[in-house]
mmCIF file of C-alpha atoms and ligand atoms in Angstrom:
data_model
loop_
_atom_site.group_PDB
_atom_site.id
_atom_site.type_symbol
_atom_site.label_atom_id
_atom_site.label_comp_id
_atom_site.label_asym_id
_atom_site.label_seq_id
_atom_site.Cartn_x
_atom_site.Cartn_y
_atom_site.Cartn_z
ATOM 1 C CA MET A 1 118.856 95.194 68.541
ATOM 2 C CA LYS A 2 120.298 98.352 66.664
ATOM 3 C CA LEU A 3 119.164 101.701 67.864
ATOM 4 C CA SER A 4 119.001 104.771 65.668
ATOM 5 C CA GLY A 5 118.604 107.191 68.469
ATOM 6 C CA VAL A 6 117.214 107.963 71.896
ATOM 7 C CA GLU A 7 114.640 110.813 72.763
ATOM 8 C CA LEU A 8 114.852 112.469 76.181
ATOM 9 C CA ARG A 9 111.709 114.229 76.959
ATOM 10 C CA ARG A 10 110.553 116.291 79.947
ATOM 11 C CA ILE A 11 107.023 116.528 81.063
ATOM 12 C CA ARG A 12 105.341 118.073 84.029
ATOM 13 C CA LEU A 13 102.205 116.517 85.464
ATOM 14 C CA PRO A 14 100.242 117.889 88.451
ATOM 15 C CA LEU A 15 99.328 115.564 91.283
ATOM 16 C CA VAL A 16 95.575 115.294 92.277
ATOM 17 C CA SER A 17 96.547 116.435 95.849
ATOM 18 C CA PRO A 18 99.931 117.394 97.421
ATOM 19 C CA PHE A 19 101.995 114.290 98.438
ATOM 20 C CA ARG A 20 103.785 115.083 101.775
ATOM 21 C CA THR A 21 106.561 112.933 103.156
ATOM 22 C CA SER A 22 109.222 113.491 105.784
ATOM 23 C CA PHE A 23 111.542 114.806 103.119
ATOM 24 C CA ALA A 24 109.271 116.933 100.786
ATOM 25 C CA THR A 25 105.771 118.016 99.733
ATOM 26 C CA GLU A 26 105.277 117.108 96.141
ATOM 27 C CA THR A 27 102.488 118.964 94.112
ATOM 28 C CA GLU A 28 103.473 117.969 90.664
ATOM 29 C CA ARG A 29 105.993 115.418 89.051
ATOM 30 C CA GLU A 30 108.700 116.691 86.673
ATOM 31 C CA ILE A 31 109.323 113.548 84.950
ATOM 32 C CA LEU A 32 111.963 112.450 82.279
ATOM 33 C CA LEU A 33 110.993 109.953 79.849
ATOM 34 C CA VAL A 34 113.384 107.780 77.593
ATOM 35 C CA ARG A 35 112.158 106.734 74.090
ATOM 36 C CA VAL A 36 114.683 104.377 72.367
ATOM 37 C CA VAL A 37 114.147 103.982 68.490
ATOM 38 C CA GLY A 38 115.236 100.965 66.794
ATOM 39 C CA THR A 39 114.816 99.951 63.199
ATOM 40 C CA GLU A 40 111.718 97.755 63.800
ATOM 41 C CA THR A 41 110.755 98.803 67.196
ATOM 42 C CA GLU A 42 110.455 101.453 69.969
ATOM 43 C CA GLY A 43 110.563 101.409 73.612
ATOM 44 C CA TRP A 44 109.592 103.751 76.620
ATOM 45 C CA GLY A 45 111.258 104.183 79.899
ATOM 46 C CA GLU A 46 110.327 106.446 82.896
ATOM 47 C CA CYS A 47 112.927 107.978 85.205
ATOM 48 C CA VAL A 48 111.746 107.934 88.941
ATOM 49 C CA ALA A 49 114.091 110.798 90.016
ATOM 50 C CA ILE A 50 112.434 113.657 91.448
ATOM 51 C CA THR A 51 113.049 117.363 91.171
ATOM 52 C CA GLU A 52 115.511 117.635 94.082
ATOM 53 C CA PRO A 53 117.905 115.218 95.667
ATOM 54 C CA LEU A 54 115.743 114.649 98.847
ATOM 55 C CA TYR A 55 114.738 111.033 98.478
ATOM 56 C CA SER A 56 118.168 109.881 97.144
ATOM 57 C CA PRO A 57 121.086 111.654 95.646
ATOM 58 C CA GLU A 58 119.617 111.619 92.267
ATOM 59 C CA TYR A 59 117.484 114.341 90.791
ATOM 60 C CA VAL A 60 115.835 114.713 87.465
ATOM 61 C CA ASP A 61 118.160 117.234 85.770
ATOM 62 C CA GLY A 62 121.245 115.226 86.881
ATOM 63 C CA ALA A 63 119.683 112.023 85.492
ATOM 64 C CA GLU A 64 118.990 113.552 82.264
ATOM 65 C CA GLN A 65 122.686 114.841 81.896
ATOM 66 C CA VAL A 66 124.067 111.499 83.104
ATOM 67 C CA ILE A 67 122.058 109.586 80.501
ATOM 68 C CA ARG A 68 123.072 112.005 77.634
ATOM 69 C CA ASP A 69 126.701 112.389 78.549
ATOM 70 C CA PHE A 70 127.721 109.041 80.157
ATOM 71 C CA LEU A 71 125.296 106.325 79.532
ATOM 72 C CA LEU A 72 124.225 106.860 75.740
ATOM 73 C CA PRO A 73 127.778 106.888 74.590
ATOM 74 C CA ARG A 74 128.324 103.601 76.368
ATOM 75 C CA LEU A 75 125.325 101.876 74.669
ATOM 76 C CA PRO A 76 126.560 98.803 72.782
ATOM 77 C CA ALA A 77 126.092 98.863 69.010
ATOM 78 C CA ASP A 78 123.826 95.723 69.100
ATOM 79 C CA VAL A 79 121.964 96.410 72.392
ATOM 80 C CA THR A 80 120.022 94.158 74.735
ATOM 81 C CA ALA A 81 118.672 95.091 78.337
ATOM 82 C CA GLY A 82 120.952 92.313 79.720
ATOM 83 C CA ALA A 83 124.027 93.814 78.226
ATOM 84 C CA LEU A 84 123.491 97.126 79.944
ATOM 85 C CA GLY A 85 124.554 96.246 83.393
ATOM 86 C CA PRO A 86 128.265 95.557 82.344
ATOM 87 C CA ALA A 87 128.219 98.418 79.856
ATOM 88 C CA PHE A 88 127.040 101.031 82.623
ATOM 89 C CA ALA A 89 129.064 99.468 85.370
ATOM 90 C CA PRO A 90 131.863 101.980 84.994
ATOM 91 C CA VAL A 91 129.595 104.838 85.807
ATOM 92 C CA LYS A 92 129.124 104.817 89.568
ATOM 93 C CA GLY A 93 125.748 105.136 91.155
ATOM 94 C CA HIS A 94 122.890 106.818 89.230
ATOM 95 C CA GLU A 95 120.763 103.947 89.304
ATOM 96 C CA MET A 96 117.590 105.902 88.476
ATOM 97 C CA ALA A 97 119.236 107.129 85.241
ATOM 98 C CA LYS A 98 120.388 103.698 84.299
ATOM 99 C CA ALA A 99 117.029 102.071 85.175
ATOM 100 C CA ALA A 100 115.233 104.479 82.813
ATOM 101 C CA VAL A 101 117.447 103.469 79.836
ATOM 102 C CA GLU A 102 117.233 99.795 80.714
ATOM 103 C CA MET A 103 113.333 100.086 80.934
ATOM 104 C CA ALA A 104 113.063 101.537 77.530
ATOM 105 C CA VAL A 105 115.593 99.018 75.838
ATOM 106 C CA LEU A 106 113.692 96.232 77.588
ATOM 107 C CA ASP A 107 110.324 97.564 76.355
ATOM 108 C CA ALA A 108 111.740 97.697 72.832
ATOM 109 C CA GLU A 109 113.195 94.334 72.991
ATOM 110 C CA LEU A 110 110.167 92.668 74.369
ATOM 111 C CA ARG A 111 107.881 94.411 71.871
ATOM 112 C CA ALA A 112 109.959 93.110 68.977
ATOM 113 C CA ALA A 113 109.773 89.588 70.705
ATOM 114 C CA GLY A 114 106.016 89.881 71.401
ATOM 115 C CA MET A 115 106.514 89.173 75.081
ATOM 116 C CA SER A 116 105.126 91.113 78.000
ATOM 117 C CA TYR A 117 107.179 92.536 80.893
ATOM 118 C CA ALA A 118 105.385 90.220 83.213
ATOM 119 C CA THR A 119 106.258 87.057 81.287
ATOM 120 C CA TYR A 120 109.699 88.058 80.844
ATOM 121 C CA LEU A 121 110.272 88.826 84.550
ATOM 122 C CA GLY A 122 108.420 85.721 85.494
ATOM 123 C CA GLY A 123 105.139 86.980 86.803
ATOM 124 C CA THR A 124 102.599 84.330 87.793
ATOM 125 C CA VAL A 125 99.287 86.033 88.403
ATOM 126 C CA ALA A 126 97.254 88.246 86.046
ATOM 127 C CA ARG A 127 95.967 90.648 88.786
ATOM 128 C CA VAL A 128 97.480 91.839 92.105
ATOM 129 C CA PRO A 129 96.284 93.513 95.163
ATOM 130 C CA ALA A 130 97.117 97.198 95.576
ATOM 131 C CA GLY A 131 98.252 99.229 98.499
ATOM 132 C CA VAL A 132 98.145 102.879 98.792
ATOM 133 C CA SER A 133 100.550 105.197 100.268
ATOM 134 C CA VAL A 134 99.049 107.988 102.331
ATOM 135 C CA GLY A 135 101.030 111.312 102.849
ATOM 136 C CA ILE A 136 101.452 113.296 106.014
ATOM 137 C CA MET A 137 98.142 115.645 106.579
ATOM 138 C CA ASP A 138 97.502 118.848 108.419
ATOM 139 C CA SER A 139 95.133 117.017 110.822
ATOM 140 C CA ILE A 140 94.037 113.476 111.969
ATOM 141 C CA PRO A 141 90.327 114.141 110.729
ATOM 142 C CA GLU A 142 91.797 114.895 107.311
ATOM 143 C CA LEU A 143 93.885 111.721 107.394
ATOM 144 C CA LEU A 144 90.912 109.675 108.442
ATOM 145 C CA ASP A 145 89.141 110.927 105.491
ATOM 146 C CA HIS A 146 91.573 110.036 103.040
ATOM 147 C CA VAL A 147 92.025 106.472 104.519
ATOM 148 C CA ASP A 148 88.217 106.198 104.548
ATOM 149 C CA ARG A 149 87.953 106.988 100.799
ATOM 150 C CA TYR A 150 90.905 104.546 99.971
ATOM 151 C CA LEU A 151 89.386 101.571 101.915
ATOM 152 C CA ALA A 152 85.941 102.280 100.133
ATOM 153 C CA GLU A 153 87.689 102.146 96.836
ATOM 154 C CA GLY A 154 89.136 98.852 97.563
ATOM 155 C CA TYR A 155 92.849 99.290 98.618
ATOM 156 C CA ALA A 156 94.149 96.120 100.250
ATOM 157 C CA ARG A 157 96.441 97.863 102.618
ATOM 158 C CA ILE A 158 97.197 101.372 103.877
ATOM 159 C CA LYS A 159 100.777 102.720 104.182
ATOM 160 C CA LEU A 160 101.027 106.023 106.405
ATOM 161 C CA LYS A 161 103.995 108.330 105.894
ATOM 162 C CA ILE A 162 105.282 109.400 109.312
ATOM 163 C CA GLN A 163 107.921 111.568 110.762
ATOM 164 C CA PRO A 164 108.728 112.806 114.309
ATOM 165 C CA GLY A 165 105.484 114.604 115.500
ATOM 166 C CA TRP A 166 103.243 112.450 113.151
ATOM 167 C CA ASP A 167 103.597 108.909 114.029
ATOM 168 C CA VAL A 168 101.873 107.395 117.146
ATOM 169 C CA GLU A 169 98.835 109.458 117.201
ATOM 170 C CA PRO A 170 97.890 109.024 113.455
ATOM 171 C CA VAL A 171 98.558 105.301 113.725
ATOM 172 C CA ARG A 172 96.389 105.076 116.820
ATOM 173 C CA ALA A 173 93.535 106.984 115.193
ATOM 174 C CA VAL A 174 93.646 104.963 112.027
ATOM 175 C CA ARG A 175 93.633 101.675 113.976
ATOM 176 C CA GLU A 176 90.889 102.804 116.277
ATOM 177 C CA ARG A 177 88.684 104.008 113.497
ATOM 178 C CA PHE A 178 89.341 101.171 110.944
ATOM 179 C CA GLY A 179 90.225 98.077 113.141
ATOM 180 C CA ASP A 180 91.953 95.210 111.732
ATOM 181 C CA ILE A 181 93.100 96.426 108.287
ATOM 182 C CA LEU A 182 96.534 95.761 106.689
ATOM 183 C CA LEU A 183 98.542 98.859 107.864
ATOM 184 C CA GLN A 184 102.123 99.952 107.663
ATOM 185 C CA VAL A 185 104.240 103.115 108.076
ATOM 186 C CA ASP A 186 107.159 104.757 106.176
ATOM 187 C CA ALA A 187 109.593 107.168 107.708
ATOM 188 C CA ASN A 188 111.838 107.839 104.828
ATOM 189 C CA THR A 189 114.785 107.960 107.041
ATOM 190 C CA ALA A 190 113.353 110.560 109.434
ATOM 191 C CA TYR A 191 114.424 108.963 112.806
ATOM 192 C CA THR A 192 117.905 108.229 114.403
ATOM 193 C CA ARG A 193 118.988 105.367 116.677
ATOM 194 C CA ALA A 194 118.115 107.585 119.637
ATOM 195 C CA ASP A 195 114.458 107.280 118.622
ATOM 196 C CA ALA A 196 114.388 103.523 119.211
ATOM 197 C CA ARG A 197 112.286 103.827 122.393
ATOM 198 C CA HIS A 198 109.908 106.240 120.723
ATOM 199 C CA LEU A 199 109.412 103.910 117.731
ATOM 200 C CA ALA A 200 108.574 101.052 120.122
ATOM 201 C CA GLU A 201 105.444 103.001 120.878
ATOM 202 C CA LEU A 202 104.245 101.812 117.619
ATOM 203 C CA GLU A 203 104.420 98.128 118.745
ATOM 204 C CA PRO A 204 100.815 97.862 119.988
ATOM 205 C CA PHE A 205 99.291 98.644 116.759
ATOM 206 C CA GLY A 206 100.140 95.411 114.871
ATOM 207 C CA LEU A 207 101.811 97.178 111.916
ATOM 208 C CA LEU A 208 102.783 94.921 109.104
ATOM 209 C CA LEU A 209 106.115 96.710 108.969
ATOM 210 C CA ILE A 210 107.993 99.938 109.619
ATOM 211 C CA GLU A 211 109.679 101.236 106.500
ATOM 212 C CA GLN A 212 113.283 102.842 106.360
ATOM 213 C CA PRO A 213 113.079 104.558 109.821
ATOM 214 C CA LEU A 214 116.884 105.448 109.910
ATOM 215 C CA PRO A 215 119.275 106.802 107.419
ATOM 216 C CA GLU A 216 120.064 104.852 104.292
ATOM 217 C CA ASP A 217 123.499 104.085 105.358
ATOM 218 C CA ASP A 218 122.699 102.865 108.848
ATOM 219 C CA LEU A 219 122.298 99.077 108.397
ATOM 220 C CA LEU A 220 123.716 98.373 111.805
ATOM 221 C CA GLY A 221 121.208 100.868 113.347
ATOM 222 C CA HIS A 222 118.357 99.033 111.445
ATOM 223 C CA ALA A 223 119.761 95.657 112.776
ATOM 224 C CA LYS A 224 119.877 96.843 116.367
ATOM 225 C CA LEU A 225 116.356 98.292 116.156
ATOM 226 C CA ALA A 226 115.048 95.103 114.473
ATOM 227 C CA SER A 227 116.460 93.005 117.481
ATOM 228 C CA LEU A 228 114.472 95.480 119.953
ATOM 229 C CA LEU A 229 111.267 95.364 118.006
ATOM 230 C CA THR A 230 108.654 92.634 117.067
ATOM 231 C CA THR A 231 107.340 94.784 114.290
ATOM 232 C CA PRO A 232 109.187 93.870 111.086
ATOM 233 C CA ILE A 233 111.543 96.440 109.674
ATOM 234 C CA CYS A 234 111.443 96.840 105.971
ATOM 235 C CA LEU A 235 114.174 98.821 103.972
ATOM 236 C CA ASP A 236 113.659 101.061 100.929
ATOM 237 C CA GLU A 237 116.400 103.666 100.542
ATOM 238 C CA SER A 238 119.042 101.316 101.908
ATOM 239 C CA ILE A 239 118.524 98.816 99.190
ATOM 240 C CA VAL A 240 120.557 100.055 96.230
ATOM 241 C CA SER A 241 121.427 96.759 94.689
ATOM 242 C CA ALA A 242 121.004 92.990 95.119
ATOM 243 C CA ARG A 243 124.288 92.956 97.061
ATOM 244 C CA ALA A 244 122.945 95.588 99.403
ATOM 245 C CA ALA A 245 119.938 93.455 99.967
ATOM 246 C CA ALA A 246 121.812 90.358 100.628
ATOM 247 C CA ASP A 247 123.942 92.220 103.098
ATOM 248 C CA ALA A 248 120.970 93.777 104.919
ATOM 249 C CA LEU A 249 119.374 90.351 105.268
ATOM 250 C CA ALA A 250 122.688 88.627 106.537
ATOM 251 C CA LEU A 251 122.926 91.644 109.068
ATOM 252 C CA GLY A 252 119.351 91.341 110.148
ATOM 253 C CA ALA A 253 118.804 94.850 109.361
ATOM 254 C CA CYS A 254 115.445 94.132 107.735
ATOM 255 C CA SER A 255 113.002 91.142 107.271
ATOM 256 C CA ILE A 256 110.927 92.632 104.420
ATOM 257 C CA VAL A 257 112.232 94.310 101.326
ATOM 258 C CA ASN A 258 110.673 97.307 99.406
ATOM 259 C CA VAL A 259 111.851 96.812 95.639
ATOM 260 C CA LYS A 260 111.801 99.827 93.412
ATOM 261 C CA ALA A 261 113.358 98.851 90.109
ATOM 262 C CA GLY A 262 114.129 102.746 89.727
ATOM 263 C CA ARG A 263 116.250 102.845 92.857
ATOM 264 C CA VAL A 264 118.269 99.721 91.941
ATOM 265 C CA GLY A 265 119.175 100.276 88.370
ATOM 266 C CA GLY A 266 116.524 98.537 86.731
ATOM 267 C CA TYR A 267 114.097 95.557 86.472
ATOM 268 C CA LEU A 268 116.816 93.000 85.976
ATOM 269 C CA GLU A 269 118.458 94.060 89.243
ATOM 270 C CA ALA A 270 114.970 94.275 90.937
ATOM 271 C CA ARG A 271 114.396 90.708 89.864
ATOM 272 C CA ARG A 272 117.733 89.646 91.392
ATOM 273 C CA ILE A 273 116.583 91.286 94.811
ATOM 274 C CA HIS A 274 113.361 89.359 94.601
ATOM 275 C CA ASP A 275 115.151 86.125 94.035
ATOM 276 C CA VAL A 276 117.823 86.727 96.816
ATOM 277 C CA SER A 277 114.969 87.694 99.246
ATOM 278 C CA ALA A 278 112.960 84.615 98.271
ATOM 279 C CA ALA A 279 115.964 82.489 98.940
ATOM 280 C CA HIS A 280 116.071 83.909 102.491
ATOM 281 C CA GLY A 281 112.221 83.301 102.808
ATOM 282 C CA VAL A 282 111.958 87.113 102.998
ATOM 283 C CA PRO A 283 108.860 88.755 101.495
ATOM 284 C CA VAL A 284 109.251 91.625 99.011
ATOM 285 C CA TRP A 285 106.729 94.012 97.631
ATOM 286 C CA CYS A 286 106.777 96.631 94.870
ATOM 287 C CA GLY A 287 107.409 100.118 95.863
ATOM 288 C CA GLY A 288 106.380 103.067 93.755
ATOM 289 C CA MET A 289 107.624 106.585 93.053
ATOM 290 C CA LEU A 290 104.331 108.106 91.877
ATOM 291 C CA GLU A 291 104.945 106.789 88.494
ATOM 292 C CA THR A 292 102.915 107.483 85.235
ATOM 293 C CA GLY A 293 101.185 104.621 83.462
ATOM 294 C CA LEU A 294 104.396 103.791 81.826
ATOM 295 C CA GLY A 295 106.404 102.951 85.054
ATOM 296 C CA ARG A 296 103.072 101.615 86.703
ATOM 297 C CA ALA A 297 102.908 99.034 83.816
ATOM 298 C CA ALA A 298 106.311 97.624 84.513
ATOM 299 C CA ASN A 299 105.817 97.935 88.378
ATOM 300 C CA LEU A 300 102.667 95.786 87.980
ATOM 301 C CA ALA A 301 104.558 93.265 85.971
ATOM 302 C CA PHE A 302 107.199 93.140 88.881
ATOM 303 C CA ALA A 303 104.306 92.935 91.491
ATOM 304 C CA ALA A 304 103.152 89.733 89.781
ATOM 305 C CA LEU A 305 106.256 87.763 90.789
ATOM 306 C CA PRO A 306 105.749 84.989 93.190
ATOM 307 C CA GLY A 307 107.870 86.382 95.952
ATOM 308 C CA CYS A 308 105.822 89.682 96.074
ATOM 309 C CA THR A 309 103.730 88.382 98.819
ATOM 310 C CA LEU A 310 102.655 91.705 100.247
ATOM 311 C CA PRO A 311 100.553 94.417 98.471
ATOM 312 C CA GLY A 312 102.648 96.956 96.645
ATOM 313 C CA ASP A 313 102.437 100.748 96.230
ATOM 314 C CA VAL A 314 100.807 99.985 92.790
ATOM 315 C CA SER A 315 97.741 102.271 93.066
ATOM 316 C CA ALA A 316 95.284 103.256 90.549
ATOM 317 C CA SER A 317 96.263 106.252 87.974
ATOM 318 C CA GLU A 318 93.410 108.382 89.571
ATOM 319 C CA ARG A 319 95.111 108.147 93.072
ATOM 320 C CA TYR A 320 97.980 110.126 91.519
ATOM 321 C CA TYR A 321 96.783 112.077 88.414
ATOM 322 C CA THR A 322 93.535 113.659 87.064
ATOM 323 C CA ARG A 323 94.679 112.306 83.642
ATOM 324 C CA ASP A 324 97.483 109.845 83.097
ATOM 325 C CA ILE A 325 99.724 109.705 80.065
ATOM 326 C CA THR A 326 98.525 106.189 79.173
ATOM 327 C CA GLU A 327 94.967 104.579 79.515
ATOM 328 C CA PRO A 328 94.359 104.828 83.075
ATOM 329 C CA PHE A 329 95.015 101.934 85.479
ATOM 330 C CA ARG A 330 92.095 101.283 87.512
ATOM 331 C CA LEU A 331 91.314 99.352 90.704
ATOM 332 C CA VAL A 332 88.769 96.782 90.172
ATOM 333 C CA ASP A 333 87.420 94.673 93.166
ATOM 334 C CA GLY A 334 90.634 95.659 95.042
ATOM 335 C CA LEU A 335 92.836 94.313 92.242
ATOM 336 C CA MET A 336 95.072 95.901 89.509
ATOM 337 C CA THR A 337 95.399 94.242 86.207
ATOM 338 C CA VAL A 338 98.869 93.324 85.071
ATOM 339 C CA PRO A 339 99.369 94.226 81.500
ATOM 340 C CA SER A 340 99.771 91.395 79.186
ATOM 341 C CA GLY A 341 100.529 92.923 75.774
ATOM 342 C CA PRO A 342 104.169 92.930 74.251
ATOM 343 C CA GLY A 343 106.738 94.935 76.273
ATOM 344 C CA LEU A 344 104.966 97.354 78.699
ATOM 345 C CA GLY A 345 101.739 96.629 77.225
ATOM 346 C CA VAL A 346 100.754 100.360 77.339
ATOM 347 C CA GLU A 347 101.705 103.439 75.165
ATOM 348 C CA PRO A 348 101.633 107.217 76.006
ATOM 349 C CA ILE A 349 98.726 109.022 74.531
ATOM 350 C CA MET A 350 100.874 111.061 72.145
ATOM 351 C CA ASP A 351 98.664 114.267 71.740
ATOM 352 C CA TYR A 352 98.441 114.613 75.448
ATOM 353 C CA LEU A 353 102.116 113.792 75.974
ATOM 354 C CA ASP A 354 103.016 116.622 73.627
ATOM 355 C CA GLU A 355 100.805 119.053 75.559
ATOM 356 C CA LEU A 356 102.707 118.224 78.636
ATOM 357 C CA THR A 357 106.202 118.306 77.123
ATOM 358 C CA GLU A 358 108.448 120.978 78.464
ATOM 359 C CA SER A 359 111.525 119.881 76.459
ATOM 360 C CA LYS A 360 112.548 117.194 73.997
ATOM 361 C CA ARG A 361 115.788 116.221 72.440
ATOM 362 C CA PHE A 362 116.596 113.414 70.152
ATOM 363 C CA ILE A 363 120.230 111.984 70.251
ATOM 364 C CA ARG A 364 121.150 110.159 67.236
ATOM 365 C CA LEU A 365 123.183 107.004 67.888
ATOM 366 C CA ASP A 366 124.082 106.016 64.266
ATOM 367 C CA ALA A 367 125.911 109.402 63.514
HETATM 368 O O1 OSB B 401 109.340 106.006 100.126
HETATM 369 O O2 OSB B 401 108.030 104.755 99.054
HETATM 370 C C1 OSB B 401 108.610 105.738 99.281
HETATM 371 C C2 OSB B 401 106.915 108.286 96.725
HETATM 372 C C3 OSB B 401 108.061 109.020 96.402
HETATM 373 C C4 OSB B 401 109.304 108.881 96.945
HETATM 374 C C5 OSB B 401 109.479 107.721 97.859
HETATM 375 C C6 OSB B 401 108.359 107.079 98.317
HETATM 376 C C7 OSB B 401 107.048 107.364 97.685
HETATM 377 C C8 OSB B 401 105.852 106.590 98.115
HETATM 378 C C9 OSB B 401 104.646 106.567 97.093
HETATM 379 O O3 OSB B 401 105.665 106.127 99.166
HETATM 380 C C10 OSB B 401 104.306 105.200 96.608
HETATM 381 C C11 OSB B 401 103.471 105.330 95.355
HETATM 382 O O4 OSB B 401 104.124 105.481 94.183
HETATM 383 O O5 OSB B 401 102.335 105.223 95.511
HETATM 384 MG MG1 MG B 402 109.522 104.324 101.256
#
C-alpha cells in the first residue's frame, strides 16, 4: 500500500463525569488522531496517550512529536501493518505512538481488502460482554449510586479504582450492597511491597483479580504478592510487550493479563500477548483508555478473540462521552456489538470532528 500522506489531528473531548484514578483526575481527553491517506483508501488511528505522563512515560504532545519526527520518516514506501514492527524497532519505547500509526495503517489495509479488524485478528464472536471501570469517588454513597446505575444498565462486571485510603471499605460496601457480582479492583501502581498485608484484607471479598497493585517494573514484587494471596494478580502497566508478558507469566507475577493494544505498540503485538497467554492457559481481557468510538471499535474486535475470557473495559460510548466522534456504541442486553464492516467498521462524523479539532497538520510522504 502506498501512502500519500498522514494527518495528525488533535481534538478535545469532555468526559461525562470526572474519571479519578490513583494517578490523576481526568475531566476531558486531549486526543491525537492519525489519518493515513493512500491512493485508494484511508485509515484512522487513535493514540491512547493522555495529557501528562502519569499512567506511563508517554504523553500526547510527545507522541505527536515522535510520530512526526521519528516514525513517519521510517514508514516503508510500500507499507503494510505487518512491516511496521521492524521499521519502528530502532525507536525505543513510545508504544502508544507506534500503536496509533499501526492502527491507522491496518484500518486502511483492511478497508482496501474488505476485511474487518475482528476477522483479521481472529475474533470468534459477534457480541461481547462489557465491564465498566468506576473511578474513585468522594464518598461511598456516591460510589454505590454509580455502581447501581451501571448494573442497571447491564454491565457484566464492575472494576473499582483503588488507592491507599480508598480500598477495603469501598470494596466491602459494594459487596454488601450488590452481593455476588463480578467485581475486581485496579490500583494503577499505588501500593508497595510493604502493603502486602493490607492488600490481603481484600481477600475475603472474592475479587476476580487485583490489577497492577505495585510499580510497573516490580515483577518480582508482584510474584511475591501473588504467592501470598489467593486473589489473582492481573498486570496492566507492566505488560509492555509479548516478551514482558511471557516473562511475567514465567515468574508467576500474574495469572491474568490486561491487554491494551495502545500500551504494547499495536494490535499485532496485542494479538501475540493473547496467544502467549492462551498458551499458558492464562485468561486475558481487553483493557481500555477511555477511547473514542475509533479506538473502541478496534478494542471490541480484540475483545472478540477466544482467549478474552473475562469481560473487558469496553463500555458504551455514553459511559464516557455525551457525544462520541463516531456513531455511538451501545450496550444492549449487557452486550456490545463487534463491528463487522471493513477495517474498523466505523468512521468519524467529520463535521463534529472538525468542531472538536484544535490543530491539524498534513504531512506529505511522497514529497
Ligand atoms: O488502568 O485501566 C486503566 C483509563 C485510563 C488509564 C488507565 C486505565 C483506565 C481505565 C479505564 O481503567 C478503562 C476504560 O476505558 O473504560
Ligand atoms: Mg489498569
